[in-house]
Amino acid sequence: MIDSRFEDTREGAVLKLYGELTVENAGVLKDLLTASHGGRDRFSLDLTGITAADIAGLQVLCAAHRAWRHEMRKVEVTGIAAAVDMAADDAGYHREEGCFPEERSDCIWIKGGNHGR
């Protein structure tokens, strides 16, 4: 199961994900990520509530991040659960630079960057 909650805090809007970021939940995750930003142009993504992750879940996150970029939304990952970090390592997702030519530092998988790790 996967769930989300959007919170407005003093630091800004935060989208928190909870549960399993896995192939079984990929469709639900896509729907949550598509609708959950509430029209905001800037928000943080908190993945500390994720208990399991696999390549399908990581791919959905990447697709959502790419879509948000094309919509000119700024998203910063502020926390990553160990399950997500391990899945990203196993899949070879951690990078030195992002895939957006105009801003190579904007990637949720840059290890050691300003992305919750």
PDB file of C-alpha atoms in Angstrom:
ATOM      1  CA  MET A   1       0.000   0.000   0.000  1.00  0.00           C
ATOM      2  CA  ILE A   2       1.118   3.564  -0.693  1.00  0.00           C
ATOM      3  CA  ASP A   3      -0.353   6.770   0.659  1.00  0.00           C
ATOM      4  CA  SER A   4       0.482  10.446   0.673  1.00  0.00           C
ATOM      5  CA  ARG A   5      -0.233  13.565   2.648  1.00  0.00           C
ATOM      6  CA  PHE A   6       0.336  17.146   1.611  1.00  0.00           C
ATOM      7  CA  GLU A   7       1.138  19.551   4.434  1.00  0.00           C
ATOM      8  CA  ASP A   8       1.664  23.284   4.518  1.00  0.00           C
ATOM      9  CA  THR A   9       4.396  24.040   7.059  1.00  0.00           C
ATOM     10  CA  ARG A  10       6.342  27.150   8.037  1.00  0.00           C
ATOM     11  CA  GLU A  11       9.146  25.915   5.780  1.00  0.00           C
ATOM     12  CA  GLY A  12       6.758  25.465   2.841  1.00  0.00           C
ATOM     13  CA  ALA A  13       4.584  22.780   1.323  1.00  0.00           C
ATOM     14  CA  VAL A  14       5.639  19.153   1.869  1.00  0.00           C
ATOM     15  CA  LEU A  15       4.395  16.041   0.079  1.00  0.00           C
ATOM     16  CA  LYS A  16       4.982  13.030   2.343  1.00  0.00           C
ATOM     17  CA  LEU A  17       4.796   9.495   0.976  1.00  0.00           C
ATOM     18  CA  TYR A  18       4.098   6.471   3.178  1.00  0.00           C
ATOM     19  CA  GLY A  19       4.206   2.741   2.496  1.00  0.00           C
ATOM     20  CA  GLU A  20       5.649   0.659  -0.305  1.00  0.00           C
ATOM     21  CA  LEU A  21       7.174   2.266  -3.375  1.00  0.00           C
ATOM     22  CA  THR A  22       6.889  -0.947  -5.413  1.00  0.00           C
ATOM     23  CA  VAL A  23       5.563  -2.373  -8.672  1.00  0.00           C
ATOM     24  CA  GLU A  24       2.339  -3.417  -6.946  1.00  0.00           C
ATOM     25  CA  ASN A  25       1.632   0.227  -6.132  1.00  0.00           C
ATOM     26  CA  ALA A  26       3.048   1.894  -9.252  1.00  0.00           C
ATOM     27  CA  GLY A  27      -0.346   2.877 -10.696  1.00  0.00           C
ATOM     28  CA  VAL A  28      -1.605   4.305  -7.414  1.00  0.00           C
ATOM     29  CA  LEU A  29       1.726   6.077  -6.871  1.00  0.00           C
ATOM     30  CA  LYS A  30       1.509   7.677 -10.319  1.00  0.00           C
ATOM     31  CA  ASP A  31      -1.997   8.934  -9.562  1.00  0.00           C
ATOM     32  CA  LEU A  32      -0.920  10.270  -6.140  1.00  0.00           C
ATOM     33  CA  LEU A  33       2.078  12.098  -7.564  1.00  0.00           C
ATOM     34  CA  THR A  34       0.128  13.509 -10.488  1.00  0.00           C
ATOM     35  CA  ALA A  35      -2.623  15.034  -8.361  1.00  0.00           C
ATOM     36  CA  SER A  36      -0.996  15.654  -5.008  1.00  0.00           C
ATOM     37  CA  HIS A  37       0.999  18.857  -5.515  1.00  0.00           C
ATOM     38  CA  GLY A  38      -2.206  20.862  -5.209  1.00  0.00           C
ATOM     39  CA  GLY A  39      -1.238  23.223  -8.015  1.00  0.00           C
ATOM     40  CA  ARG A  40       1.782  24.535  -6.132  1.00  0.00           C
ATOM     41  CA  ASP A  41       4.839  25.550  -8.120  1.00  0.00           C
ATOM     42  CA  ARG A  42       7.270  24.679  -5.337  1.00  0.00           C
ATOM     43  CA  PHE A  43       7.204  21.928  -2.721  1.00  0.00           C
ATOM     44  CA  SER A  44       9.338  19.386  -0.892  1.00  0.00           C
ATOM     45  CA  LEU A  45       9.086  15.612  -1.215  1.00  0.00           C
ATOM     46  CA  ASP A  46       9.585  13.590   1.963  1.00  0.00           C
ATOM     47  CA  LEU A  47      10.268   9.883   1.379  1.00  0.00           C
ATOM     48  CA  THR A  48      11.125   8.969   4.981  1.00  0.00           C
ATOM     49  CA  GLY A  49       7.829   7.087   5.374  1.00  0.00           C
ATOM     50  CA  ILE A  50       8.642   4.579   2.628  1.00  0.00           C
ATOM     51  CA  THR A  51       9.067   1.036   3.976  1.00  0.00           C
ATOM     52  CA  ALA A  52       9.956  -0.802   0.729  1.00  0.00           C
ATOM     53  CA  ALA A  53      11.050   0.246  -2.757  1.00  0.00           C
ATOM     54  CA  ASP A  54      11.925  -1.328  -6.088  1.00  0.00           C
ATOM     55  CA  ILE A  55      12.886  -0.218  -9.584  1.00  0.00           C
ATOM     56  CA  ALA A  56       9.254   0.320 -10.644  1.00  0.00           C
ATOM     57  CA  GLY A  57       8.676   2.746  -7.776  1.00  0.00           C
ATOM     58  CA  LEU A  58      11.910   4.573  -8.566  1.00  0.00           C
ATOM     59  CA  GLN A  59      10.901   4.882 -12.218  1.00  0.00           C
ATOM     60  CA  VAL A  60       7.527   6.373 -11.265  1.00  0.00           C
ATOM     61  CA  LEU A  61       9.329   8.935  -9.064  1.00  0.00           C
ATOM     62  CA  CYS A  62      11.679   9.811 -11.945  1.00  0.00           C
ATOM     63  CA  ALA A  63       8.771  10.205 -14.368  1.00  0.00           C
ATOM     64  CA  ALA A  64       6.914  12.435 -11.892  1.00  0.00           C
ATOM     65  CA  HIS A  65      10.035  14.539 -11.309  1.00  0.00           C
ATOM     66  CA  ARG A  66      10.514  14.949 -15.063  1.00  0.00           C
ATOM     67  CA  ALA A  67       6.844  15.946 -15.491  1.00  0.00           C
ATOM     68  CA  TRP A  68       7.099  18.450 -12.640  1.00  0.00           C
ATOM     69  CA  ARG A  69      10.200  19.954 -14.273  1.00  0.00           C
ATOM     70  CA  HIS A  70       8.353  20.337 -17.580  1.00  0.00           C
ATOM     71  CA  GLU A  71       5.493  22.011 -15.682  1.00  0.00           C
ATOM     72  CA  MET A  72       8.094  24.388 -14.158  1.00  0.00           C
ATOM     73  CA  ARG A  73       7.521  23.066 -10.637  1.00  0.00           C
ATOM     74  CA  LYS A  74      10.479  23.079  -8.265  1.00  0.00           C
ATOM     75  CA  VAL A  75      10.668  19.939  -6.110  1.00  0.00           C
ATOM     76  CA  GLU A  76      13.314  19.216  -3.492  1.00  0.00           C
ATOM     77  CA  VAL A  77      13.649  15.865  -1.760  1.00  0.00           C
ATOM     78  CA  THR A  78      14.044  16.555   1.948  1.00  0.00           C
ATOM     79  CA  GLY A  79      14.240  13.017   3.294  1.00  0.00           C
ATOM     80  CA  ILE A  80      14.844   9.522   1.940  1.00  0.00           C
ATOM     81  CA  ALA A  81      14.155   6.283   3.786  1.00  0.00           C
ATOM     82  CA  ALA A  82      16.844   3.593   3.843  1.00  0.00           C
ATOM     83  CA  ALA A  83      14.635   1.352   1.674  1.00  0.00           C
ATOM     84  CA  VAL A  84      14.594   3.980  -1.105  1.00  0.00           C
ATOM     85  CA  ASP A  85      18.319   4.648  -0.808  1.00  0.00           C
ATOM     86  CA  MET A  86      19.138   0.918  -1.025  1.00  0.00           C
ATOM     87  CA  ALA A  87      16.828   0.409  -4.023  1.00  0.00           C
ATOM     88  CA  ALA A  88      18.461   3.377  -5.782  1.00  0.00           C
ATOM     89  CA  ASP A  89      21.917   1.907  -5.065  1.00  0.00           C
ATOM     90  CA  ASP A  90      20.866  -1.543  -6.295  1.00  0.00           C
ATOM     91  CA  ALA A  91      19.391  -0.070  -9.480  1.00  0.00           C
ATOM     92  CA  GLY A  92      22.416   2.128 -10.147  1.00  0.00           C
ATOM     93  CA  TYR A  93      20.318   5.288  -9.905  1.00  0.00           C
ATOM     94  CA  HIS A  94      22.687   7.402  -7.830  1.00  0.00           C
ATOM     95  CA  ARG A  95      24.313   9.967 -10.061  1.00  0.00           C
ATOM     96  CA  GLU A  96      26.928  12.689 -10.140  1.00  0.00           C
ATOM     97  CA  GLU A  97      24.678  15.005 -12.157  1.00  0.00           C
ATOM     98  CA  GLY A  98      21.098  15.129 -13.299  1.00  0.00           C
ATOM     99  CA  CYS A  99      19.600  14.492 -16.715  1.00  0.00           C
ATOM    100  CA  PHE A 100      18.349  18.044 -17.311  1.00  0.00           C
ATOM    101  CA  PRO A 101      20.908  19.869 -19.482  1.00  0.00           C
ATOM    102  CA  GLU A 102      19.860  23.295 -18.231  1.00  0.00           C
ATOM    103  CA  GLU A 103      20.366  22.377 -14.582  1.00  0.00           C
ATOM    104  CA  ARG A 104      22.524  19.304 -13.993  1.00  0.00           C
ATOM    105  CA  SER A 105      22.225  19.611 -10.202  1.00  0.00           C
ATOM    106  CA  ASP A 106      18.450  19.046 -10.202  1.00  0.00           C
ATOM    107  CA  CYS A 107      18.074  15.292  -9.806  1.00  0.00           C
ATOM    108  CA  ILE A 108      16.509  13.372  -6.952  1.00  0.00           C
ATOM    109  CA  TRP A 109      19.239  10.722  -7.224  1.00  0.00           C
ATOM    110  CA  ILE A 110      22.330  12.901  -6.821  1.00  0.00           C
ATOM    111  CA  LYS A 111      24.022  11.414  -3.797  1.00  0.00           C
ATOM    112  CA  GLY A 112      25.508  13.956  -1.425  1.00  0.00           C
ATOM    113  CA  GLY A 113      23.530  16.781  -2.981  1.00  0.00           C
ATOM    114  CA  ASN A 114      20.691  18.766  -1.474  1.00  0.00           C
ATOM    115  CA  HIS A 115      18.330  15.838  -1.764  1.00  0.00           C
ATOM    116  CA  GLY A 116      17.867  14.424   1.704  1.00  0.00           C
ATOM    117  CA  ARG A 117      21.059  12.362   1.923  1.00  0.00           C
TER     118      ARG A 117
END
